[in-house]
XYZ file of C-alpha atoms in Angstrom:
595
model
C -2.987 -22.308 77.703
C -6.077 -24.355 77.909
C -4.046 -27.737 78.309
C -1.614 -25.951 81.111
C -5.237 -25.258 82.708
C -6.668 -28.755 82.396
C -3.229 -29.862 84.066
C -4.125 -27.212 87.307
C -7.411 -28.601 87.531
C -6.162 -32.333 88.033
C -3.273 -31.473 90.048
C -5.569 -29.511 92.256
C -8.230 -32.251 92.665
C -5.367 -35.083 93.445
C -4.028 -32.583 95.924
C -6.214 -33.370 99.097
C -10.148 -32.363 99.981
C -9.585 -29.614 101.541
C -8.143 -27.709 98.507
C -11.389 -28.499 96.478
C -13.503 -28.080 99.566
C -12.124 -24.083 99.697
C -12.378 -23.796 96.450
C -16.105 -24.806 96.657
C -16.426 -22.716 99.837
C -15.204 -19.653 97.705
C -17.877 -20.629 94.708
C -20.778 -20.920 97.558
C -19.696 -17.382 98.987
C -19.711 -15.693 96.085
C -23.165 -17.568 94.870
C -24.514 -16.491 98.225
C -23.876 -12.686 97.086
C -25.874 -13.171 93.412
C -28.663 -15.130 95.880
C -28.902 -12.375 97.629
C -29.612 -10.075 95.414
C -31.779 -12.448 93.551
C -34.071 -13.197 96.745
C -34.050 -9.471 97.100
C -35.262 -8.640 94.070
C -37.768 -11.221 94.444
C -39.052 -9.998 97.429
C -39.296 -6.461 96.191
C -40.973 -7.543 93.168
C -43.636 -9.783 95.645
C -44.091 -6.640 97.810
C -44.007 -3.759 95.316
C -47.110 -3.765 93.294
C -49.845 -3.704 96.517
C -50.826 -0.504 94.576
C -51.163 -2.140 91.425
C -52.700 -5.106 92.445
C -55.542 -2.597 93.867
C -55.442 -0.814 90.453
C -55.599 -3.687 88.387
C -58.506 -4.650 90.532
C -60.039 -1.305 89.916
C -59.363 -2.095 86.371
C -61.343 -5.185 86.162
C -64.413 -3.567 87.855
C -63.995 -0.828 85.193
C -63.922 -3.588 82.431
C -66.788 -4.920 83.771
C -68.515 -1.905 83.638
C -67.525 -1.431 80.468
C -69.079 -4.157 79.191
C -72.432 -3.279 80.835
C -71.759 0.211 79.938
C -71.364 -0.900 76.281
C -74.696 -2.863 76.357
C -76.493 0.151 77.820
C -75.070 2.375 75.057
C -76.284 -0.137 72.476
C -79.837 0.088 74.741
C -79.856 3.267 74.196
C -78.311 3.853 70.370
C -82.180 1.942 69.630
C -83.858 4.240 71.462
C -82.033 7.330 70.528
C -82.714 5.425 66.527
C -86.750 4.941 67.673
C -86.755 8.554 68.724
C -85.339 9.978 65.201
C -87.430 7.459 63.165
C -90.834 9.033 64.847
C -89.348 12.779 64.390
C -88.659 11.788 60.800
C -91.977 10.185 60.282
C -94.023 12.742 62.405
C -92.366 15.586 59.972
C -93.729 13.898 56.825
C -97.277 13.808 58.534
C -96.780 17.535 59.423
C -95.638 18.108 55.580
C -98.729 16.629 54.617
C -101.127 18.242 57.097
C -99.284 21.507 55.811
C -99.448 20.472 51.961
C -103.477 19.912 52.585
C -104.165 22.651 54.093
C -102.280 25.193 51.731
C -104.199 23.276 49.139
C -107.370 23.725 50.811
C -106.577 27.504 51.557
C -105.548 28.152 48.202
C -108.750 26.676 46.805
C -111.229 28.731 49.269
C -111.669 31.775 47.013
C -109.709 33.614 44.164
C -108.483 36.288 47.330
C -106.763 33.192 49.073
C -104.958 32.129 45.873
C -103.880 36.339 45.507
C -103.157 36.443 48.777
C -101.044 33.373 48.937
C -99.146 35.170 45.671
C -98.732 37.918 47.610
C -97.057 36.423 50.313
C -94.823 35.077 48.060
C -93.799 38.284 46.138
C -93.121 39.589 49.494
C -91.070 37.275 50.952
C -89.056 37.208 47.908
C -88.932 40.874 47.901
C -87.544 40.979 51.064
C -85.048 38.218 50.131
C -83.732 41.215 47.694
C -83.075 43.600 50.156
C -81.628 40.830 52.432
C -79.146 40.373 49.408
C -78.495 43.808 48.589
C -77.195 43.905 52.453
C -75.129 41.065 52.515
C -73.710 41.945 48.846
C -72.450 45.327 50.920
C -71.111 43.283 54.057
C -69.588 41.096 51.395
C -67.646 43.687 49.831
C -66.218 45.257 52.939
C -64.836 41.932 53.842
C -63.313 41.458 50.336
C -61.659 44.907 51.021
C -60.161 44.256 54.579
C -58.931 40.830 53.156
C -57.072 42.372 50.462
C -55.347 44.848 52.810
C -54.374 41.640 54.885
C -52.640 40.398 52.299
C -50.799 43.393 51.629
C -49.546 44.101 54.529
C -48.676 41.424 57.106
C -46.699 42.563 60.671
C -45.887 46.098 59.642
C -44.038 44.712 56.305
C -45.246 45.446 52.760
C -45.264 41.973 51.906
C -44.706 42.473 47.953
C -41.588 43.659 48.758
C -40.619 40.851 51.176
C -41.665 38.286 48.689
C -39.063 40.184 45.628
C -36.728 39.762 48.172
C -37.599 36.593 49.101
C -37.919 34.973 45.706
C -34.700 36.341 44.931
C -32.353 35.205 47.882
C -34.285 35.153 51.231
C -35.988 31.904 50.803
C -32.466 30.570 49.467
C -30.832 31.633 52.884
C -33.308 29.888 54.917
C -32.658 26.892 53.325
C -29.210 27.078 53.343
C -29.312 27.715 57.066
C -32.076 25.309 58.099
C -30.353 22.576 56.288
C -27.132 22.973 58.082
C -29.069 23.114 61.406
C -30.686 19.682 60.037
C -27.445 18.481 59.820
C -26.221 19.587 63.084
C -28.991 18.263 64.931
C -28.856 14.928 63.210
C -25.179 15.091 64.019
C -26.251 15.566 67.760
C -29.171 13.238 68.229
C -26.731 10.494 66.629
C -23.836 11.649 69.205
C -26.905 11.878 71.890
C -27.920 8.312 70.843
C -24.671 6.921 71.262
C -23.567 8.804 74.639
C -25.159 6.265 76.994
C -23.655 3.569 75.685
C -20.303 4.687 75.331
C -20.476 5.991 79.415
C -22.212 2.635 80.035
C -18.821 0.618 78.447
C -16.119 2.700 80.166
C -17.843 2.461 83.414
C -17.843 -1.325 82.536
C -13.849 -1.267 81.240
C -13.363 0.850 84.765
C -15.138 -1.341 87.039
C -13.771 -4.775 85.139
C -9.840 -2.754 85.497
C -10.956 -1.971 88.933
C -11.934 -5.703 90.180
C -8.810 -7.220 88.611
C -6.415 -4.786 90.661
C -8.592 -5.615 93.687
C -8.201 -9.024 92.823
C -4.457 -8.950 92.871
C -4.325 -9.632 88.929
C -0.562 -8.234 87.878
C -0.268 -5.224 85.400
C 1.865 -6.804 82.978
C -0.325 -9.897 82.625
C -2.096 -10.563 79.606
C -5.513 -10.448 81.249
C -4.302 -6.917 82.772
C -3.217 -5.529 79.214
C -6.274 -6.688 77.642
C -8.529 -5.377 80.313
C -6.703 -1.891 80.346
C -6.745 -1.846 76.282
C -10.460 -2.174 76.596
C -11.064 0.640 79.196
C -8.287 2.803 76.986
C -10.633 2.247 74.432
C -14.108 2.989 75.937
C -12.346 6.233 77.390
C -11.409 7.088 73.544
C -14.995 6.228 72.984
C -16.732 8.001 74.724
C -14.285 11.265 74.611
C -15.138 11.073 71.127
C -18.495 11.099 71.394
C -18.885 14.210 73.969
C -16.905 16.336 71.565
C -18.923 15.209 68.856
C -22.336 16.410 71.017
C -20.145 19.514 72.097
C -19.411 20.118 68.349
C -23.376 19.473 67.323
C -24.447 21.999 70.051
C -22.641 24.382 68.696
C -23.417 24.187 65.162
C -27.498 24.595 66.020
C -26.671 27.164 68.343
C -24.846 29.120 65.267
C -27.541 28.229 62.684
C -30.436 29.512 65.189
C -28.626 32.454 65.710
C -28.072 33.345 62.334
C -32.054 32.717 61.358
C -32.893 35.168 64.362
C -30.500 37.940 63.429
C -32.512 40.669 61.817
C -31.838 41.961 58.254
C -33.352 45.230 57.279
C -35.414 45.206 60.612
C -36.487 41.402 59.686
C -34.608 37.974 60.351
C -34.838 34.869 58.557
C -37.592 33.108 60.555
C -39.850 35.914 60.914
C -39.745 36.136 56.511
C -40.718 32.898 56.575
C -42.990 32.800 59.257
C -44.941 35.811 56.816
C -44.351 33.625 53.756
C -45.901 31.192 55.503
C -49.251 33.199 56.491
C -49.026 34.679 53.216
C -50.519 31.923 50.642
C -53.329 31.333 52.934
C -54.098 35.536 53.786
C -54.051 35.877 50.095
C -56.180 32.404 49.529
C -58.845 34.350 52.388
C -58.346 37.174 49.654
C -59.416 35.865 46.875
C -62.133 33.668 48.612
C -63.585 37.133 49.878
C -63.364 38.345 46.623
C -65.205 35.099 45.046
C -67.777 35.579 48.316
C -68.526 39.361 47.021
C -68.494 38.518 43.242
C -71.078 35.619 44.696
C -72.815 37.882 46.410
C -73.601 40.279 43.681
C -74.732 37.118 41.641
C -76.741 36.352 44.854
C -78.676 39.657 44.636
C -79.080 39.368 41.252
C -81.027 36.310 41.116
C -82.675 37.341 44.073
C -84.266 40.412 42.040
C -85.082 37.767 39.213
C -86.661 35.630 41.435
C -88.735 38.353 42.891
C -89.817 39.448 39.832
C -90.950 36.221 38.721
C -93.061 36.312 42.109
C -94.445 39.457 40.915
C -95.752 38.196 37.747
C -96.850 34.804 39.202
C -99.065 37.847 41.546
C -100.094 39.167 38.865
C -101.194 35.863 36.898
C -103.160 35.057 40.360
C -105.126 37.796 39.964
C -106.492 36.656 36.727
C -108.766 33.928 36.431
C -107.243 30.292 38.214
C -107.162 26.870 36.704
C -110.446 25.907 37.763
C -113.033 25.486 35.407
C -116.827 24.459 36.932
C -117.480 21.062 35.627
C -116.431 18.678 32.862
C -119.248 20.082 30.202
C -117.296 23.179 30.631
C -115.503 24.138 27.101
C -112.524 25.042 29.178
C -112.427 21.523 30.805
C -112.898 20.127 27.265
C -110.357 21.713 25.780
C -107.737 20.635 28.647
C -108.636 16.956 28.271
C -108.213 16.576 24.513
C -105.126 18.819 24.803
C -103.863 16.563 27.725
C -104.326 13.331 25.726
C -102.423 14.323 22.663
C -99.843 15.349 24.769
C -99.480 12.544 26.740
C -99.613 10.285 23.709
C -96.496 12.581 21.855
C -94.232 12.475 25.236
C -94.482 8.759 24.702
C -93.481 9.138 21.042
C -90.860 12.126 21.832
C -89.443 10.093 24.511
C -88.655 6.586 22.034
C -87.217 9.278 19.380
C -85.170 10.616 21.705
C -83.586 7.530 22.662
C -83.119 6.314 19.608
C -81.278 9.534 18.115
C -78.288 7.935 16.441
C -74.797 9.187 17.749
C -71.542 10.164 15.202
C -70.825 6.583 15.151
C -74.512 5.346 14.594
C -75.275 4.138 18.325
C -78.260 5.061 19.696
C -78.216 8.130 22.157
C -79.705 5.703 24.718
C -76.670 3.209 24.961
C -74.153 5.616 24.208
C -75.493 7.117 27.506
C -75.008 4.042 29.600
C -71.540 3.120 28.206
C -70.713 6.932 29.250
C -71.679 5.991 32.519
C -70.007 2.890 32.674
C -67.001 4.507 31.467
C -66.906 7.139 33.845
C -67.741 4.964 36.895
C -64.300 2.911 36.110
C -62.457 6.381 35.914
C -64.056 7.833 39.067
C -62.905 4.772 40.642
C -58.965 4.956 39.079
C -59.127 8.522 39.950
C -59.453 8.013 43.757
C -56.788 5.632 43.489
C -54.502 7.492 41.671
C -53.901 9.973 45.151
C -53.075 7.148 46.828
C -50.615 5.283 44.300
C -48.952 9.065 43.959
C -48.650 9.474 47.850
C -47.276 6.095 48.120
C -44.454 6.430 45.888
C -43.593 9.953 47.318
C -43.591 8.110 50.853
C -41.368 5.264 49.924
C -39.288 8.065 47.693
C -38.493 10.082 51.025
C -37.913 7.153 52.720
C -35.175 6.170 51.001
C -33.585 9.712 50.590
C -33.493 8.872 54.232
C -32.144 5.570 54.385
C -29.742 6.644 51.680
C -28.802 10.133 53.993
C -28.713 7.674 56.823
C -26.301 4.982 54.846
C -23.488 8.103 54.223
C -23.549 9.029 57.461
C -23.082 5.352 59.031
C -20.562 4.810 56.456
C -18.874 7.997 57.520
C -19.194 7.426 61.183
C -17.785 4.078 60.436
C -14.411 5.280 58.104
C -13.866 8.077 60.987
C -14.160 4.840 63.827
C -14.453 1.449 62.201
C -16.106 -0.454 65.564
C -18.456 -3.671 65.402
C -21.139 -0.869 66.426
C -20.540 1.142 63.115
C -19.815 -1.575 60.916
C -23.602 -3.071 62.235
C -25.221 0.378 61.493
C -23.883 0.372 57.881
C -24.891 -3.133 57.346
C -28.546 -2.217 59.123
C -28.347 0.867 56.857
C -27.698 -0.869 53.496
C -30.650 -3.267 54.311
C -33.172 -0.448 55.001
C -31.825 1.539 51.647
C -32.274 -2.163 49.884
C -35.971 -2.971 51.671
C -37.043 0.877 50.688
C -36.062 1.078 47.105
C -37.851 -2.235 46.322
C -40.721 -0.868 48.134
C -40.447 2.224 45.517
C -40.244 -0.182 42.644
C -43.511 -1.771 43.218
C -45.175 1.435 44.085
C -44.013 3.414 41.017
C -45.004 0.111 38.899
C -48.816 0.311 40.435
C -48.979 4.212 39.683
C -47.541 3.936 36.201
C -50.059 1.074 35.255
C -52.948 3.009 37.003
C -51.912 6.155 35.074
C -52.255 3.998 31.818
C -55.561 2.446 32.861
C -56.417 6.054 33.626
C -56.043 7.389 29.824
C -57.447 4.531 28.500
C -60.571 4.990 30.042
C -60.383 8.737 30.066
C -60.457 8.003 25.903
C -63.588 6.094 26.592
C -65.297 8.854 28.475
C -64.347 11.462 26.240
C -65.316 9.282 23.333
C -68.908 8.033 24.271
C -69.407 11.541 26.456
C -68.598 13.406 23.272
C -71.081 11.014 20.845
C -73.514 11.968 23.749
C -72.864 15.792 23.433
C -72.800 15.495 19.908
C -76.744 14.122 20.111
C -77.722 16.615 22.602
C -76.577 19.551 20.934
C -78.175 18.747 17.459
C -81.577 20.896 16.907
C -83.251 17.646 16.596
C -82.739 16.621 20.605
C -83.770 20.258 21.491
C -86.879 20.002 19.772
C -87.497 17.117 21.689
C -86.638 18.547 24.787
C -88.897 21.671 24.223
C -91.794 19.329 22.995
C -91.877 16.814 25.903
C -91.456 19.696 28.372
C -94.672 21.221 26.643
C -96.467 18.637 26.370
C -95.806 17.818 30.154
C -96.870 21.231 31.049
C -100.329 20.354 29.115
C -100.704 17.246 31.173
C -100.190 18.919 33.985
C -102.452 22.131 33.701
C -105.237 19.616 33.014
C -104.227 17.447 36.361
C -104.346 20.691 38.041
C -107.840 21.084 36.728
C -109.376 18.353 38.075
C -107.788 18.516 41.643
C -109.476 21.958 41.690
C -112.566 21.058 40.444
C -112.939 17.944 43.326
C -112.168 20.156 45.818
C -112.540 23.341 45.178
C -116.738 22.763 46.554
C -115.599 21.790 50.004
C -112.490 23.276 50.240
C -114.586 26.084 52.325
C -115.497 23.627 55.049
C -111.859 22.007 54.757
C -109.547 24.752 55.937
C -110.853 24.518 59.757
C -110.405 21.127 60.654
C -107.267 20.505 58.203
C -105.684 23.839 60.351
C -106.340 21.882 63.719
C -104.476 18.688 62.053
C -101.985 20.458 60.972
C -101.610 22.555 63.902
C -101.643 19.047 65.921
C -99.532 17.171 63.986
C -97.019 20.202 64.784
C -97.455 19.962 68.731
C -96.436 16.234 68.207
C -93.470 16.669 65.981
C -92.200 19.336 68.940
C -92.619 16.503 71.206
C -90.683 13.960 69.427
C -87.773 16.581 68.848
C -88.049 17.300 72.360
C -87.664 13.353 73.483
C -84.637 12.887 70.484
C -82.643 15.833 72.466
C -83.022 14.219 75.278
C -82.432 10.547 74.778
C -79.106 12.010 72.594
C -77.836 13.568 75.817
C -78.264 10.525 77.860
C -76.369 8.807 74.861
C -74.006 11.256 75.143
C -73.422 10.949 79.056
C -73.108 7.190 78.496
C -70.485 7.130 76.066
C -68.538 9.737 78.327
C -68.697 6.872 81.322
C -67.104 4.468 78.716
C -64.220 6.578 77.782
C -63.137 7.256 81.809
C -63.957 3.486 82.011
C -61.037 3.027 78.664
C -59.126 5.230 80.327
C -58.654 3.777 83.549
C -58.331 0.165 81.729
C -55.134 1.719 79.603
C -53.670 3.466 82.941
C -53.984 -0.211 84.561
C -52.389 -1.937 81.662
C -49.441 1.345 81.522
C -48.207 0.301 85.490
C -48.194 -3.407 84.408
C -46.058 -2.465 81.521
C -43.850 -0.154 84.211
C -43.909 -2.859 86.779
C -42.756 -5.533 84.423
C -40.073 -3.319 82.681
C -38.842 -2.502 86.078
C -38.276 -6.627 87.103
C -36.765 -6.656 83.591
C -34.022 -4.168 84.651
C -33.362 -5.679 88.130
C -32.612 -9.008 86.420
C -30.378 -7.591 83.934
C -28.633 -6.459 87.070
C -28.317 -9.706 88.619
C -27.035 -10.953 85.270
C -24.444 -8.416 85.449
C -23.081 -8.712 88.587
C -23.169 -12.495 88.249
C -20.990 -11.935 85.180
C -18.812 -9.233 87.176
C -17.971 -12.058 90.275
C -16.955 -14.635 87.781
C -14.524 -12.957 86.030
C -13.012 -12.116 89.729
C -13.181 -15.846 90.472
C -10.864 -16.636 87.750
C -7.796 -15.166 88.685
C -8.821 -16.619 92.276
C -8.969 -19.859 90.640
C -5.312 -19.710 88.971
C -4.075 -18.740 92.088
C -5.011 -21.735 93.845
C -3.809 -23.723 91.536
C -0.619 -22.334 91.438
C -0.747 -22.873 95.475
C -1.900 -26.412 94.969
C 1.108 -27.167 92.146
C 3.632 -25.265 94.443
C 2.285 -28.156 97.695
């Protein structure tokens, strides 16, 4: 066929000008048509976008003031930082204004130190009360919380979850997996319904154009042509009963998980079942809050008796003896020396206190530490590894699920189409299960590291235990801690003594610092509000700003997709009017071999 063509084409060119001339007359009428279109296209696409042309214009203004709104926000980030750094450091001057003059107060007289223990006792007191309250509130809640869980929607939910456990949950499964199915089957069909349409219009108009063109039935070109719209018809037949079929299998599954059973369906159990775990987490949690609460109150009452003896201690005499000839202060000095001198020698014992294994408690403390820093670190790995290999685990249940059905799709029609998406299919199952390989290699060695270095922390954390539960370390702890009270009384001494002769004329003036350093720490919270709502404002601008720069850059992305799909047009009906000048082309060189 191709040299009986070759043959037409020379005959036809030795036949006379005018034969090539009408061929080439033909050729520049039907190029005319595609330039058409082409120059139309080209206009539309030169007079189309005025509106985005004005919006992408807009958009570069609005990137422009993005930038200077960016540079303001950074402005103001320093100043909104400036304002917190002098509320931060105006609150340590109040603390100290505050700390002096409680010192100074306490010092005035014996009555100001009673007084101040007083106070104390009761504030705490109330603090009781205020816990006895809450401790009732608490348990009312814990109550209503437990009902909750009881009873969800009118249905006593331990009898929905017997029946759930026992076949319920089983149902819903069983249902909601073959509405999976079905609406797989249907977004595949869905997928595929487009393209089908798309080829038997294409077979249609392509059958269509060769009639027109006066191309015989029994030709080969005709048979071939009507084979391929046959086919597409086949095609897509097949694929609207397959989304007729899909339809009706979710419509069946739905209405079985919506028909009621007992006065409940399906997806109203599981809609409880659902709420259920989390109304009888809020259970428990109330519970925990009221069995909290009751703690609460109890070491509420503790602490307010403690403030009740520290009241009573107050009203004895205070640690303030008159001068340093005074037995008292004597006495305090020499204790406070020995003392000081055995926390030094406590302190070296301790650390030297030999573990099971005969290393000292000191290092055995700081390989602990090392130890459980490399765990801590495996451990918040070890989430991630896990998640990973569940991730690449479902993935390829998918890609496997996916696989069956392509290879299905493909034994029930074996097309080029079907035979691509088993090959694609295979390729994702291949890429996903190396994927899981790797990621179940890097949790198991992670898991090992993990013992491993578990071992070490339990080993060196229980040589540590092992010191620090021996009598020997307690007696250290309860010596250094007395001795440091020692110390510490005395300390307390001598503060009292220097101050304890002016304190008197103290308490004025160190009540007007304090009370001054307060008005200026009100005025620097006062500025940080608002230089944090002009920050605020300010970064509100620069997200409209964002905003309109992504709307711009969306109708350039719509504007260029849409000259995308007006040259695939062009493409197509270029391809269309060439395979109509072909049988025009045989013709004439029939005519031209006939002359």
């Amino acid at each position: 066929m191709e040299n009986r063509n070759n043959a037409l084409h020379y005959k036809m060119y030795k036949s006379g000008k005018s034969i090539v001339y009408a061929g080439l007359a033909t050729t520049a009428a039907l190029a005319g048509l595609v330039l058409a279109n082409t120059n139309a296209t080209a206009v539309h696409a030169a007079t189309t976008p005025t509106s985005a042309a004005v919006t992408s214009q807009a958009a570069t203004t609005a990137a422009n003031s993005s930038a200077a709104t960016s540079a303001e926000i950074a402005s103001q980030e320093a100043v909104v930082n400036s304002a917190s750094a002098n509320v931060a450091q105006q609150q340590n001057v109040v603390n100290a204004a505050s700390d002096a003059l409680q010192s100074a107060t306490n010092l005035n007289s014996n009555s100001a130190a009673v007084a101040s223990a007083a106070s104390a006792y009761s504030a705490a007191n109330s603090d009781y009360y205020a816990a006895r309250h809450a401790q009732a509130v608490a348990h009312k809640a814990a109550n209503a919380a437990s009902d909750s869980a009881a009873v969800v929607s009118g249905v006593n939910t331990a009898d929905l979850t017997a029946w759930w456990n026992q076949s319920g949950q089983s149902d819903y499964n069983r249902v909601m997996n073959a509405k999976s199915n079905a609406q797989a089957n249907l977004d595949e069909a869905q997928a595929q319904s487009d393209s089908v349409v798309n080829a038997w219009n294409q077979a249609s108009d392509a059958v269509a154009a060769a009639e027109k063109a006066g191309l015989k039935s029994d030709s080969d070109e005709m048979k071939a042509l009507n084979a391929q719209k046959s086919l597409a018809y086949n095609n897509m037949v097949a694929v609207q009963n397959a989304i007729k079929t899909a339809r009706k299998d979710v419509k069946a599954a739905d209405k079985m998980l919506n028909d009621t059973k007992d006065g409940i369906s399906l997806n109203d159990a599981k809609a409880i079942m659902d709420q259920l775990p989390a109304l009888k987490k809020a259970a428990q949690e109330a519970e925990q809050a009221y069995k909290d609460a009751v703690q609460a109150t109890k070491d509420a009452g503790d602490i307010a008796n403690a403030k009740y003896n520290a009241w009573t201690a107050a009203r004895k005499a205070n640690n303030l003896p008159y001068g340093t000839d005074d037995p008292v202060y004597q006495s305090l000095s020499d204790a406070a020396s020995s003392a000081a001198v055995q926390i030094s020698r406590d302190e070296a014992g301790m650390k030297a206190l030999p573990t099971a294994d005969g290393t000292a408690l000191s290092q055995a403390e700081e390989w602990a530490k090392e130890a459980q820093t490399k765990l801590d670190h495996t451990n918040s790995e070890l989430p991630t590894f896990e998640n990973n290999v569940k991730f690449f685990q479902t993935k390829l249940d998918e890609a496997n699920k996916t696989l069956e059905e392509a290879k299905a799709n493909y034994a029930k029609n074996p097309t080029t189409l079907n035979k691509q998406l088993v090959d694609n299919a295979n390729g994702l199952v291949g890429t996903f299960n190396g994927q899981l390989v790797a990621a179940q290699a890097t949790l198991t060695n992670a898991q090992k590291a993990q013992k491993k270095q578990q071992e070490q922390v339990d080993y060196w954390t229980n040589q540590v235990k092992g010191v620090k539960d021996s009598a020997r370390y307690a007696e250290f702890v309860n010596e250094i801690n007395t001795d440091k009270a020692i110390v510490q009384k005395f300390n307390d001494a001598k503060t009292n003594m220097k101050n304890a002769a002016a304190s008197a004329e103290k308490v004025a003036p160190l009540k007007a610092a304090y009370d001054e350093a307060l008005q200026t720490l009100k005025a620097y919270q006062n500025q940080l509000v608002a230089t944090q709502a002009k920050l605020a404002a300010m970064k509100g601008l620069l997200t409209q700003i964002n905003q309109l720069i992504q709307t711009n850059q969306a109708l350039q992305i719509n504007h260029l997709t849409s000259l995308v799909k007006t040259l695939m047009i062009t493409i197509t009906v270029t391809l269309i009017l060439t395979r109509i000048m072909l049988p025009l082309t045989s013709l004439v060189k029939r005519t031209v071999t006939t002359m």
